[in-house]
XYZ file of N, CA and C in Angstrom:
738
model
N 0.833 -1.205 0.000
C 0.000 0.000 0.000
C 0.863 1.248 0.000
N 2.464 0.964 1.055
C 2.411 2.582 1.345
C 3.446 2.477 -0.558
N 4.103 1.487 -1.376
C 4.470 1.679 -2.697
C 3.959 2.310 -3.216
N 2.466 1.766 -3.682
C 1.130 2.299 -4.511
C 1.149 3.621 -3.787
N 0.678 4.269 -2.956
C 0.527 5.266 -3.043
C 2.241 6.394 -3.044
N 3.005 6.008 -3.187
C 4.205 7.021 -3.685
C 3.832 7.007 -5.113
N 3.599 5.725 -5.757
C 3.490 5.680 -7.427
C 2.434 6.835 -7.637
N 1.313 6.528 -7.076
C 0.146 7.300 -7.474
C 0.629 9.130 -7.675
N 1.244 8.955 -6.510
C 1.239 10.579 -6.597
C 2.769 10.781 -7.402
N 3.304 10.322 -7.731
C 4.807 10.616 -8.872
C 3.973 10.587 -10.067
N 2.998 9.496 -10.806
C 2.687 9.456 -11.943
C 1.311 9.421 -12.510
N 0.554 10.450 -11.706
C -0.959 10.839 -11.334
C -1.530 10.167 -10.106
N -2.829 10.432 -10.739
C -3.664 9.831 -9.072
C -4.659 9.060 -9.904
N -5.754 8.485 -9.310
C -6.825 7.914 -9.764
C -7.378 8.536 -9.961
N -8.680 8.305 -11.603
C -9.783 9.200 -11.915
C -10.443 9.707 -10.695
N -10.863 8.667 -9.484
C -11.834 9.693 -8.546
C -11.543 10.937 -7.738
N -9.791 10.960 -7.596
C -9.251 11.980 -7.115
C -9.378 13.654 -8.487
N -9.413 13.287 -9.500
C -9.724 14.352 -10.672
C -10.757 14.859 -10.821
N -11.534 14.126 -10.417
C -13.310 13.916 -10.402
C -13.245 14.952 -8.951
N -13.016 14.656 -8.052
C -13.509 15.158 -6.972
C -12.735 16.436 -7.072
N -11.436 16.564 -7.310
C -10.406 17.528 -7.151
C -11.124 19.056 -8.293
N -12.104 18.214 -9.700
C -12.383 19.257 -10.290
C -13.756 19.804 -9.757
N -14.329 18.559 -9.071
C -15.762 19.514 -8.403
C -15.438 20.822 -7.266
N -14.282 20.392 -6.771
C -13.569 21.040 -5.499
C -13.330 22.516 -5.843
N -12.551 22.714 -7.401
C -12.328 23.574 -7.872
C -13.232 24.610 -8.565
N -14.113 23.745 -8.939
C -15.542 24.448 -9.512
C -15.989 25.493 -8.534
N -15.582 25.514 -7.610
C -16.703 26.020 -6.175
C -16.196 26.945 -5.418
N -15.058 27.178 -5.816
C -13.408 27.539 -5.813
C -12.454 28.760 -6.471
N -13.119 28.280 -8.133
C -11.882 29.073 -8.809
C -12.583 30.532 -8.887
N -12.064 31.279 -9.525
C -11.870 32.818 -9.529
C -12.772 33.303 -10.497
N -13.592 34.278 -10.288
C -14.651 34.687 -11.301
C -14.563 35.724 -11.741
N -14.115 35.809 -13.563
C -13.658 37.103 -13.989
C -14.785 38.026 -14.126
N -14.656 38.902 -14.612
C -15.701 40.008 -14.907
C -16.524 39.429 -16.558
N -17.563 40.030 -16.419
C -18.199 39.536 -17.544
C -17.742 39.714 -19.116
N -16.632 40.789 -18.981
C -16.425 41.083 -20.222
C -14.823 40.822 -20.323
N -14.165 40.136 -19.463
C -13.024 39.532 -19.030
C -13.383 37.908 -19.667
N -13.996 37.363 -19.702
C -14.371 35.658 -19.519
C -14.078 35.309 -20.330
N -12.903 34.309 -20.576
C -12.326 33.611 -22.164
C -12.711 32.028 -21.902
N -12.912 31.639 -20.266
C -12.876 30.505 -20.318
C -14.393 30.245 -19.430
N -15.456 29.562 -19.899
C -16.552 28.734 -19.085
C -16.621 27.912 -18.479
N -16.753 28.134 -17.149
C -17.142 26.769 -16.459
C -18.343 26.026 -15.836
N -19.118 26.561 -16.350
C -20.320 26.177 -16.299
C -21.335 26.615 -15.148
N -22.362 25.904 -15.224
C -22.991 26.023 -13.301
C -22.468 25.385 -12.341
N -22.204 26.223 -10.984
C -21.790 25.948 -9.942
C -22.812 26.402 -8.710
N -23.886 26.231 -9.099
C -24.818 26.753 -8.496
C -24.910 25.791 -7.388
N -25.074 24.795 -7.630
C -25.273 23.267 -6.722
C -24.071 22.757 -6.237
N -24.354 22.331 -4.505
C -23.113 21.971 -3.934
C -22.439 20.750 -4.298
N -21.180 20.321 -4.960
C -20.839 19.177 -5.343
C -20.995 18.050 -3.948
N -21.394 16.585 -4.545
C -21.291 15.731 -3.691
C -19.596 14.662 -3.741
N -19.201 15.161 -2.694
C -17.775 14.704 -2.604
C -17.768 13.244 -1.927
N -16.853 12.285 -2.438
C -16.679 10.890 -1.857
C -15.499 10.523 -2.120
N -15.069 10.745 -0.826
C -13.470 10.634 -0.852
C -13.245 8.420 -0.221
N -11.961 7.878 -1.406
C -11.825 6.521 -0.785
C -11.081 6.425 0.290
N -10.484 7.486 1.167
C -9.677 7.175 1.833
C -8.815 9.373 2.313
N -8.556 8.715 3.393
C -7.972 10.249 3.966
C -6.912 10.876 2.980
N -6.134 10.005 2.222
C -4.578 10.220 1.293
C -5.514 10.761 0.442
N -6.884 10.058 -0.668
C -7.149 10.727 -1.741
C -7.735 12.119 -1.029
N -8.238 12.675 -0.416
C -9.139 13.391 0.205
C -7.971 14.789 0.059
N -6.876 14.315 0.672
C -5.584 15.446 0.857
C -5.243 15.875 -0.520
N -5.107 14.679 -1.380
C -4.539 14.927 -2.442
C -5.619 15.659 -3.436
N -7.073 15.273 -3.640
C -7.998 16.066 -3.919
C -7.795 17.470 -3.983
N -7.741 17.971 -2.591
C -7.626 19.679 -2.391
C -6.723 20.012 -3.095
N -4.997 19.155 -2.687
C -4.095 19.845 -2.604
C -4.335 20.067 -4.504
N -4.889 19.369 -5.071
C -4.815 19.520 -6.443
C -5.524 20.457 -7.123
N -6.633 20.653 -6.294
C -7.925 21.813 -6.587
C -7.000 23.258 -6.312
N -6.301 23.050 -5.117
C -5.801 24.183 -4.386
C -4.665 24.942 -5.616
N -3.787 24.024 -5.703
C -2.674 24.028 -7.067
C -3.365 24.508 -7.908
N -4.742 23.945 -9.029
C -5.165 24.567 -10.162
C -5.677 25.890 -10.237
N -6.012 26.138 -8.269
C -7.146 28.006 -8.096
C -5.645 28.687 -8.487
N -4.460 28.352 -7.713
C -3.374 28.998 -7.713
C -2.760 29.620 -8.754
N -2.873 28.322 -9.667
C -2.015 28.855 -11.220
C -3.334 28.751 -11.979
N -4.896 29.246 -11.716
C -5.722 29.464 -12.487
C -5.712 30.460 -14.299
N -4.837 31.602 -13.985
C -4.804 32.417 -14.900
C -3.183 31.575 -16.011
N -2.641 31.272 -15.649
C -1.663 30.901 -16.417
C -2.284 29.433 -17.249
N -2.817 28.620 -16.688
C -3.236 27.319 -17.363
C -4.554 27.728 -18.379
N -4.934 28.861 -17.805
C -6.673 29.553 -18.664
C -5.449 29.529 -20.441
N -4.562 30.487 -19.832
C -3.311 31.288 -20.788
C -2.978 30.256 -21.673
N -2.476 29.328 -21.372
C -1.772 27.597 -22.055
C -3.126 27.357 -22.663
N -4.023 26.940 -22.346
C -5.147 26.616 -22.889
C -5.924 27.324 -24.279
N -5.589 28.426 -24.040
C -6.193 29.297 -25.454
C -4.863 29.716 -25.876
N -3.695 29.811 -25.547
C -2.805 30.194 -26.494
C -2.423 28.854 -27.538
N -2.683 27.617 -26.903
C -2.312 26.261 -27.595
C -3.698 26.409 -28.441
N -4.661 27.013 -28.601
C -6.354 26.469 -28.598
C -6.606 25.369 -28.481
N -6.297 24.789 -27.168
C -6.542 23.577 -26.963
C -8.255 23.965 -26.468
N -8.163 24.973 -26.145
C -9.553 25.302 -25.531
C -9.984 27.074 -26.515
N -11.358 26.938 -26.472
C -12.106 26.281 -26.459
C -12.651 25.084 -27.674
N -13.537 23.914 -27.195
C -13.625 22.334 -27.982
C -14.967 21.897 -27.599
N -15.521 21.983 -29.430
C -17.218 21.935 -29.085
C -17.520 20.812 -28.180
N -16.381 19.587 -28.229
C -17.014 17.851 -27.830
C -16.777 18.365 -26.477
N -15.879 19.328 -25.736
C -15.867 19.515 -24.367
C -16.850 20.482 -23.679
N -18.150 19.909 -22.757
C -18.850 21.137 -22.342
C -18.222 22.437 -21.417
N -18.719 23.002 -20.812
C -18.602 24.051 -19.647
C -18.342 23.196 -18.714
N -19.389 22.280 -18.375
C -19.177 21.791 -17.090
C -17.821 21.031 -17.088
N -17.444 20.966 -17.701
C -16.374 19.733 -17.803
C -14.755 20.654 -17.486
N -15.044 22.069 -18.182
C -13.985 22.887 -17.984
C -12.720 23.079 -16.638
N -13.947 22.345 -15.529
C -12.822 22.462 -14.075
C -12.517 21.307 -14.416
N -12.479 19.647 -14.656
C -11.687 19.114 -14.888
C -10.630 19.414 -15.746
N -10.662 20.082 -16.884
C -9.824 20.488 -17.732
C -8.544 20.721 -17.331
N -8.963 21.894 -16.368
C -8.184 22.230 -16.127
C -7.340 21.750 -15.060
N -7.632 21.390 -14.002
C -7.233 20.240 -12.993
C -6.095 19.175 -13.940
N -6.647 19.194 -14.593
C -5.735 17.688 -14.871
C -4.889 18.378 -16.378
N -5.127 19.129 -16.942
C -3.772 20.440 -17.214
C -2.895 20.164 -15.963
N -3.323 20.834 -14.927
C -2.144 21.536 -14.228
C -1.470 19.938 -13.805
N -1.758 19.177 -13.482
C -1.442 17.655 -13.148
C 0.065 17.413 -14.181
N -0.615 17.718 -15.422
C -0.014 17.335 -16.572
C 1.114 17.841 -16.793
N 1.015 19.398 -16.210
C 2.092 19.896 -17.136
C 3.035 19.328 -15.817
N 2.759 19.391 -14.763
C 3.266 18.966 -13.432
C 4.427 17.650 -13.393
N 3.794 16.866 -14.706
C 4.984 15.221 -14.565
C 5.231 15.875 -15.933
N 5.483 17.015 -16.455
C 6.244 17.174 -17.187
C 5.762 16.529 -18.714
N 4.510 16.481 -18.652
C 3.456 16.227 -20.114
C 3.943 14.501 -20.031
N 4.262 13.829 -18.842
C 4.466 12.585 -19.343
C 3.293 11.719 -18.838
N 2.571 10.707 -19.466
C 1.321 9.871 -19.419
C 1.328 9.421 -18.075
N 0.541 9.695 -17.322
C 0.145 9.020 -16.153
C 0.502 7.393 -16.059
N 0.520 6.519 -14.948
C 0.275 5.122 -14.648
C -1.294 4.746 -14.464
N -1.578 3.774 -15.226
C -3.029 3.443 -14.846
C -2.742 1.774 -14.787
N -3.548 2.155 -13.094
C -3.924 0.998 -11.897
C -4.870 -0.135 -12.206
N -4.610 -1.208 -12.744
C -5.813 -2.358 -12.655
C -6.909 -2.034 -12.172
N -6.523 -1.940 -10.636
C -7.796 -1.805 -9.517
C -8.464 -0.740 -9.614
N -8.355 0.426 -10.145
C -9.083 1.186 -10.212
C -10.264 1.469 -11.147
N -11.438 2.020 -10.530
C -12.788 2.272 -11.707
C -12.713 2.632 -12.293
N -12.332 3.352 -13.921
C -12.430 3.986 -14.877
C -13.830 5.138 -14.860
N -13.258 6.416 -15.048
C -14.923 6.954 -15.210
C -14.364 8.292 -16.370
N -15.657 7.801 -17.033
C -16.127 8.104 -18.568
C -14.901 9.424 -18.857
N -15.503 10.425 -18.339
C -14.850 12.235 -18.027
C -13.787 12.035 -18.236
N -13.013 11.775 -16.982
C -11.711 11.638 -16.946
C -10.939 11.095 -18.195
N -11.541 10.185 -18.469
C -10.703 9.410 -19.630
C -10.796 10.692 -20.903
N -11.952 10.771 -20.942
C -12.345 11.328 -21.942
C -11.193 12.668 -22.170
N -11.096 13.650 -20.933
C -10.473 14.908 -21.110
C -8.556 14.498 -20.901
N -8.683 12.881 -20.355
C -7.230 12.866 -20.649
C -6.509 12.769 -21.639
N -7.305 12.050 -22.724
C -7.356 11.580 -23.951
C -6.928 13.152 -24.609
N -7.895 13.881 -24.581
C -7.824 15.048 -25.095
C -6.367 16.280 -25.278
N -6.051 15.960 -23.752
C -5.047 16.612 -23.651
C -4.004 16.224 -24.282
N -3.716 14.469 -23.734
C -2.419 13.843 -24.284
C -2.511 14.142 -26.004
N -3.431 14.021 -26.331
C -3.090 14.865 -27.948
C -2.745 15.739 -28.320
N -2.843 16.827 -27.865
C -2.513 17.785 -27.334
C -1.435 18.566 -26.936
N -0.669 17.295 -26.240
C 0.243 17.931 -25.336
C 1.787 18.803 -25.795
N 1.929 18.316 -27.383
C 3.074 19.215 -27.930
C 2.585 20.666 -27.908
N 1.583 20.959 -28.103
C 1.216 22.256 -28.230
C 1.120 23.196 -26.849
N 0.255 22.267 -25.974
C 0.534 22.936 -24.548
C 1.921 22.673 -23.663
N 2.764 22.239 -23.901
C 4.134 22.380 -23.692
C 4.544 23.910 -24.247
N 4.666 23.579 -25.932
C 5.170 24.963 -26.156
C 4.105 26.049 -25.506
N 2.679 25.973 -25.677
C 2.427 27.396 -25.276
C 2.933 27.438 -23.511
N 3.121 26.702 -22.504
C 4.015 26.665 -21.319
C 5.373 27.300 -21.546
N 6.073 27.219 -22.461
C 7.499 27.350 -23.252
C 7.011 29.130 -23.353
N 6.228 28.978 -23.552
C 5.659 30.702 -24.328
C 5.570 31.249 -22.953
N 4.802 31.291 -22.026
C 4.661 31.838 -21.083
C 5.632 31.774 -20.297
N 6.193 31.203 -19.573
C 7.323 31.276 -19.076
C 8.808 32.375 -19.734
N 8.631 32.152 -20.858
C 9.660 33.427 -21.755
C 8.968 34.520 -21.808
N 7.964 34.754 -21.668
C 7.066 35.725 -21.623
C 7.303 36.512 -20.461
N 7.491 35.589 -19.195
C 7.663 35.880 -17.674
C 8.779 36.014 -17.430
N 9.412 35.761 -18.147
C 11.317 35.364 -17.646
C 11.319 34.583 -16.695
N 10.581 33.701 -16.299
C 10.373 32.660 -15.557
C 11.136 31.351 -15.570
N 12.178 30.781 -14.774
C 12.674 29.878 -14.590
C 11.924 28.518 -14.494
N 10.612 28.762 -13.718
C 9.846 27.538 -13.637
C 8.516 28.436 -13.133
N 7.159 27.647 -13.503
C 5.958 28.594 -13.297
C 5.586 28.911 -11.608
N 6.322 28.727 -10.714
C 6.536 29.385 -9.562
C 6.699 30.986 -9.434
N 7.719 31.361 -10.344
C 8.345 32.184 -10.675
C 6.978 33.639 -11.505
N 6.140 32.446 -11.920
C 4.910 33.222 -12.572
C 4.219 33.827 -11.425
N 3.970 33.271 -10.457
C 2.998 33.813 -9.488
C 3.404 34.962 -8.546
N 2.412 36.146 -8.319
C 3.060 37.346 -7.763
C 3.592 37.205 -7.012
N 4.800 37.866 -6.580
C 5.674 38.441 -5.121
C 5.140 38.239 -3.755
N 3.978 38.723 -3.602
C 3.149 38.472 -2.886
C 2.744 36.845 -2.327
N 2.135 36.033 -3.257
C 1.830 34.569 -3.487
C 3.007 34.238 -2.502
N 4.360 34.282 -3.947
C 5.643 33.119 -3.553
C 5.969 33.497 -2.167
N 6.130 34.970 -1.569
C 6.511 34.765 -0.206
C 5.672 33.956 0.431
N 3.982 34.321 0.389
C 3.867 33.543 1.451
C 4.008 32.193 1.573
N 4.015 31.446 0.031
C 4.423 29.536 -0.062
C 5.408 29.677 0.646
N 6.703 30.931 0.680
C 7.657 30.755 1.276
C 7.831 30.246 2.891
N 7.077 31.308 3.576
C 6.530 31.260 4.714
C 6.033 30.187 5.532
N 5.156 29.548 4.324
C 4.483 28.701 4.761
C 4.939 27.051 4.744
N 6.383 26.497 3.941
C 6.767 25.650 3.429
C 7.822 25.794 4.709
N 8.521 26.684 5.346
C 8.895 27.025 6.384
C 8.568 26.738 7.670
N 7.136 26.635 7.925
C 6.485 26.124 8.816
C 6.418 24.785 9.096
N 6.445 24.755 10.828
C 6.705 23.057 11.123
C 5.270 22.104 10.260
N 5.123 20.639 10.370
C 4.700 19.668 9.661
C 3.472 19.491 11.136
N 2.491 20.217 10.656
C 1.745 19.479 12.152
C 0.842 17.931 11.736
N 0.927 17.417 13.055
C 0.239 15.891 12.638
C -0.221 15.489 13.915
N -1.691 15.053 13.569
C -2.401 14.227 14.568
C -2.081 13.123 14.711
N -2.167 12.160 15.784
C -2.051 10.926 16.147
C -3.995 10.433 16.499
N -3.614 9.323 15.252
C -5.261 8.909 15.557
C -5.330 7.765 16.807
N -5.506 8.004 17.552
C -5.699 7.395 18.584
C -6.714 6.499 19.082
N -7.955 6.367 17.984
C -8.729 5.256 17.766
C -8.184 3.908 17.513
N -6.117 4.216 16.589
C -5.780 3.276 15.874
C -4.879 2.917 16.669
N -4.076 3.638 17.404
C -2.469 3.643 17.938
C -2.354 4.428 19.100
N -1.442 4.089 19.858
C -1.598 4.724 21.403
C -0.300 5.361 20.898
N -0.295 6.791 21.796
C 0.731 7.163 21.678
C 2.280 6.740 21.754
N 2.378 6.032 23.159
C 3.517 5.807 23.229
C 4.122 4.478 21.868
N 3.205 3.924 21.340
C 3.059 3.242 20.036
C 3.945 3.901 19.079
N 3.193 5.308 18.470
C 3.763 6.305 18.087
C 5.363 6.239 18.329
N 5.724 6.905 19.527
C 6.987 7.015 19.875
C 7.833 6.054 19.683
N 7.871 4.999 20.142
C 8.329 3.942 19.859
C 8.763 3.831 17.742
N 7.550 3.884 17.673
C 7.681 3.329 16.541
C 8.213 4.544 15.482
N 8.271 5.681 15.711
C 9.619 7.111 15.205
C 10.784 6.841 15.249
N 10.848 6.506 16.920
C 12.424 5.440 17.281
C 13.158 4.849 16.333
N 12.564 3.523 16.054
C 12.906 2.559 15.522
C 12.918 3.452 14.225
N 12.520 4.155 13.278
C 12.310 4.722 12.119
C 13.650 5.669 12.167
N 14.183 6.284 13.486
C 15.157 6.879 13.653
C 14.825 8.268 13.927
N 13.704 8.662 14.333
C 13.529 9.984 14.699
C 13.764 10.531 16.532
N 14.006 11.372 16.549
C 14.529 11.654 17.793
C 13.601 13.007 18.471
N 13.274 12.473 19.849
C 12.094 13.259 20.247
C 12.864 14.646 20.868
N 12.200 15.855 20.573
C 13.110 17.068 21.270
C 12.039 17.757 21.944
N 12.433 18.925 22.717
C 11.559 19.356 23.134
C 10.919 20.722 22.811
N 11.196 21.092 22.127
C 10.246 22.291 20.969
C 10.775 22.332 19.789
N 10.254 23.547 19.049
C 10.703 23.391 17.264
C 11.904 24.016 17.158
N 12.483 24.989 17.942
C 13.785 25.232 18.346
C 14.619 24.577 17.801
N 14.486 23.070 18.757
C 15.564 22.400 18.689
C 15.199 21.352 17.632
N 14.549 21.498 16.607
C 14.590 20.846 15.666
C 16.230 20.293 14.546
N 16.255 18.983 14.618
C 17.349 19.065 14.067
C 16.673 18.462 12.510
N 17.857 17.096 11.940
C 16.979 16.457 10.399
C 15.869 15.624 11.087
N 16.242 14.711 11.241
C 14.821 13.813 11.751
C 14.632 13.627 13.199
N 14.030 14.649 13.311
C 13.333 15.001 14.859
C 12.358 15.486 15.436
N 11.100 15.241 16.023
C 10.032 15.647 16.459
C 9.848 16.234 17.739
N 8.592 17.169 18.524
C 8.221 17.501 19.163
C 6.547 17.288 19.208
N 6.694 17.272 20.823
C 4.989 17.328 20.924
C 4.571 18.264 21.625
N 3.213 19.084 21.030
C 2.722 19.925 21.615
C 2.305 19.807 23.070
N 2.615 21.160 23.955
C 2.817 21.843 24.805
C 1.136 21.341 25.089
N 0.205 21.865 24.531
C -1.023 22.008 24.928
C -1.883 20.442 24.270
N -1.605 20.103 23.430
C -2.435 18.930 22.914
C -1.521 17.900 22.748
N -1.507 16.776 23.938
C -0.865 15.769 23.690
C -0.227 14.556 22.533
N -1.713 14.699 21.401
C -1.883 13.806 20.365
C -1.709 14.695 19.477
N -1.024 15.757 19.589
C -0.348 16.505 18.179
C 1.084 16.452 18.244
N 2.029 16.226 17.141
C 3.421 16.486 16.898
C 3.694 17.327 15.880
N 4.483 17.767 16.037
C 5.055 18.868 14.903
C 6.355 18.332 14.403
N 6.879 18.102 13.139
C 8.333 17.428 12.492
C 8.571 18.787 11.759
N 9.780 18.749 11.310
C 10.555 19.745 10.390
C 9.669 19.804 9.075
N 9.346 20.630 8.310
C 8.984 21.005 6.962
C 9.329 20.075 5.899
N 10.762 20.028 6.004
C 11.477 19.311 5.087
C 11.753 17.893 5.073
N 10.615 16.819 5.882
C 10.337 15.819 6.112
C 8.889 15.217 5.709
N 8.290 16.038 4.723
C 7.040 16.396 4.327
C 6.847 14.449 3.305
N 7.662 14.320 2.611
C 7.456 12.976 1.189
C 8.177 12.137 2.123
N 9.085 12.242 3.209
C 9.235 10.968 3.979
C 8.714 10.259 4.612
N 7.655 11.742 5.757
C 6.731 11.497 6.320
C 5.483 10.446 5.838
N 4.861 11.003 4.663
C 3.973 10.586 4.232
C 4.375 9.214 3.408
N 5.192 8.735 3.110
C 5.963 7.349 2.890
C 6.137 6.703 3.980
N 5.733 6.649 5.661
C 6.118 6.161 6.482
C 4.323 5.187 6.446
N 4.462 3.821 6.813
C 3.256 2.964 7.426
C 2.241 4.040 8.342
N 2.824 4.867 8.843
C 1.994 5.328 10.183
C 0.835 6.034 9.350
N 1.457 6.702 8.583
C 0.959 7.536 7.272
C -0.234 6.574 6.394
N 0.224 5.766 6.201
C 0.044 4.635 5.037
C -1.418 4.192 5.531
N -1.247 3.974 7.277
C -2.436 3.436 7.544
C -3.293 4.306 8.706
N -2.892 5.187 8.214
C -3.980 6.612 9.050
C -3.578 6.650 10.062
N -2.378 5.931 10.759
C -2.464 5.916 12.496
C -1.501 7.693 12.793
N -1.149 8.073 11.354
C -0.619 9.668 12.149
C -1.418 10.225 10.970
N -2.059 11.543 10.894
C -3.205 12.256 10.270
C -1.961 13.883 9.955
N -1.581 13.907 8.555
C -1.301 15.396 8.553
C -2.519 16.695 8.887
N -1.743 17.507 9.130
C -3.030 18.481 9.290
C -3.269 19.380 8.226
């Protein structure tokens, strides 16, 4: 399990995470002015019904919705400068997937996702992946375009001054994590960091590479270094919900 899910997230995710990640975004993204609007996304009038398989897709959902509100105006940009968009066979509604799984795309670097036996196939998804991967020489270069456009090293670099500090800020900040305690007793926990090689300290201070603290006020919270973020979540504890990022 904890393999499969490193694969998943290096070489996409499953259709239901795209599915959910573009309803997420629908509800979400940024609404130009009426005489601004190059791109439709249909009605969002109605609250999407979300069904997440598990806490990992649920995270990864947002974090993907969250990513596409972020670089919303640059992927709109790739999209009509390639005219990949707009495409009579693609409706409005379909447009927040579009784009969702754009930003996915350009993300592994326009290279084809892994697709899982076990997983359900659903119609959409296939449909707008299909679309793109045809696609994809053209929305590369128009990516190629924007970025020279920006003098942009990488599309980080696109997003205002403003934005990147605060990712800065915020990527900076300790790793907080619940301990589910329905699953695992704390001292379980501890123990089992130990053996993993992490070393318990006593505030974020003294944070060294692999070393934790536990909150002052809430027993079943720990805080790890930032930069332990893809190890973390590669650890069993992770794998099987018994530690919960926040």
């Amino acid at each position: 399990e904890k393999r499969t899910m490193t694969l998943i997230e290096k070489n996409g995710y499953h259709d239901s995470v795209y599915i959910n990640a573009a309803k997420i975004f629908q509800g979400i993204h940024t609404e130009k002015r009426k005489d601004r609007i190059l791109v439709r996304y249909g009605d969002d009038s109605v609250s999407p019904m979300l069904t997440f398989k598990d806490e990992y897709s649920q995270r990864v959902s947002y974090e993907l919705a969250f990513n596409a509100l972020k670089y919303q105006d640059l992927l709109e940009e790739i999209l009509l400068d390639s005219c990949v968009y707009p495409c009579h066979s693609i409706p409005d509604e379909l447009t927040s997937l579009l784009v969702v799984m754009l930003y996915d795309l350009q993300d592994r670097k326009f290279q084809a996702r892994e697709i899982f036996d076990e997983e359900e196939p659903v119609a959409e998804v296939r449909k707008i992946e299909g679309y793109l991967h045809s696609f994809r020489t053209k929305l590369a270069a128009a990516l190629a375009r924007c970025r020279i456009k920006h003098d942009a090293l990488s599309i980080e670099y696109i997003l205002p001054e403003t934005i990147r500090k605060q990712e800065q800020r915020a990527s900076a900040l300790p790793l907080c994590v619940w301990i589910n305690t329905y699953k695992i007793s704390l001292q379980d926990v501890f123990r089992d960091l130990e053996k993993k090689g992490f070393t318990r300290v006593e505030t974020v201070s003294d944070f060294d590479r692999y070393t934790y603290c536990v909150d002052q006020h809430c027993h079943d919270v720990l805080f790890f270094p930032s930069s332990l973020k893809e190890e973390l979540l590669n650890l069993d504890l992770f794998a099987d919900c018994k530690l919960l990022l926040q």
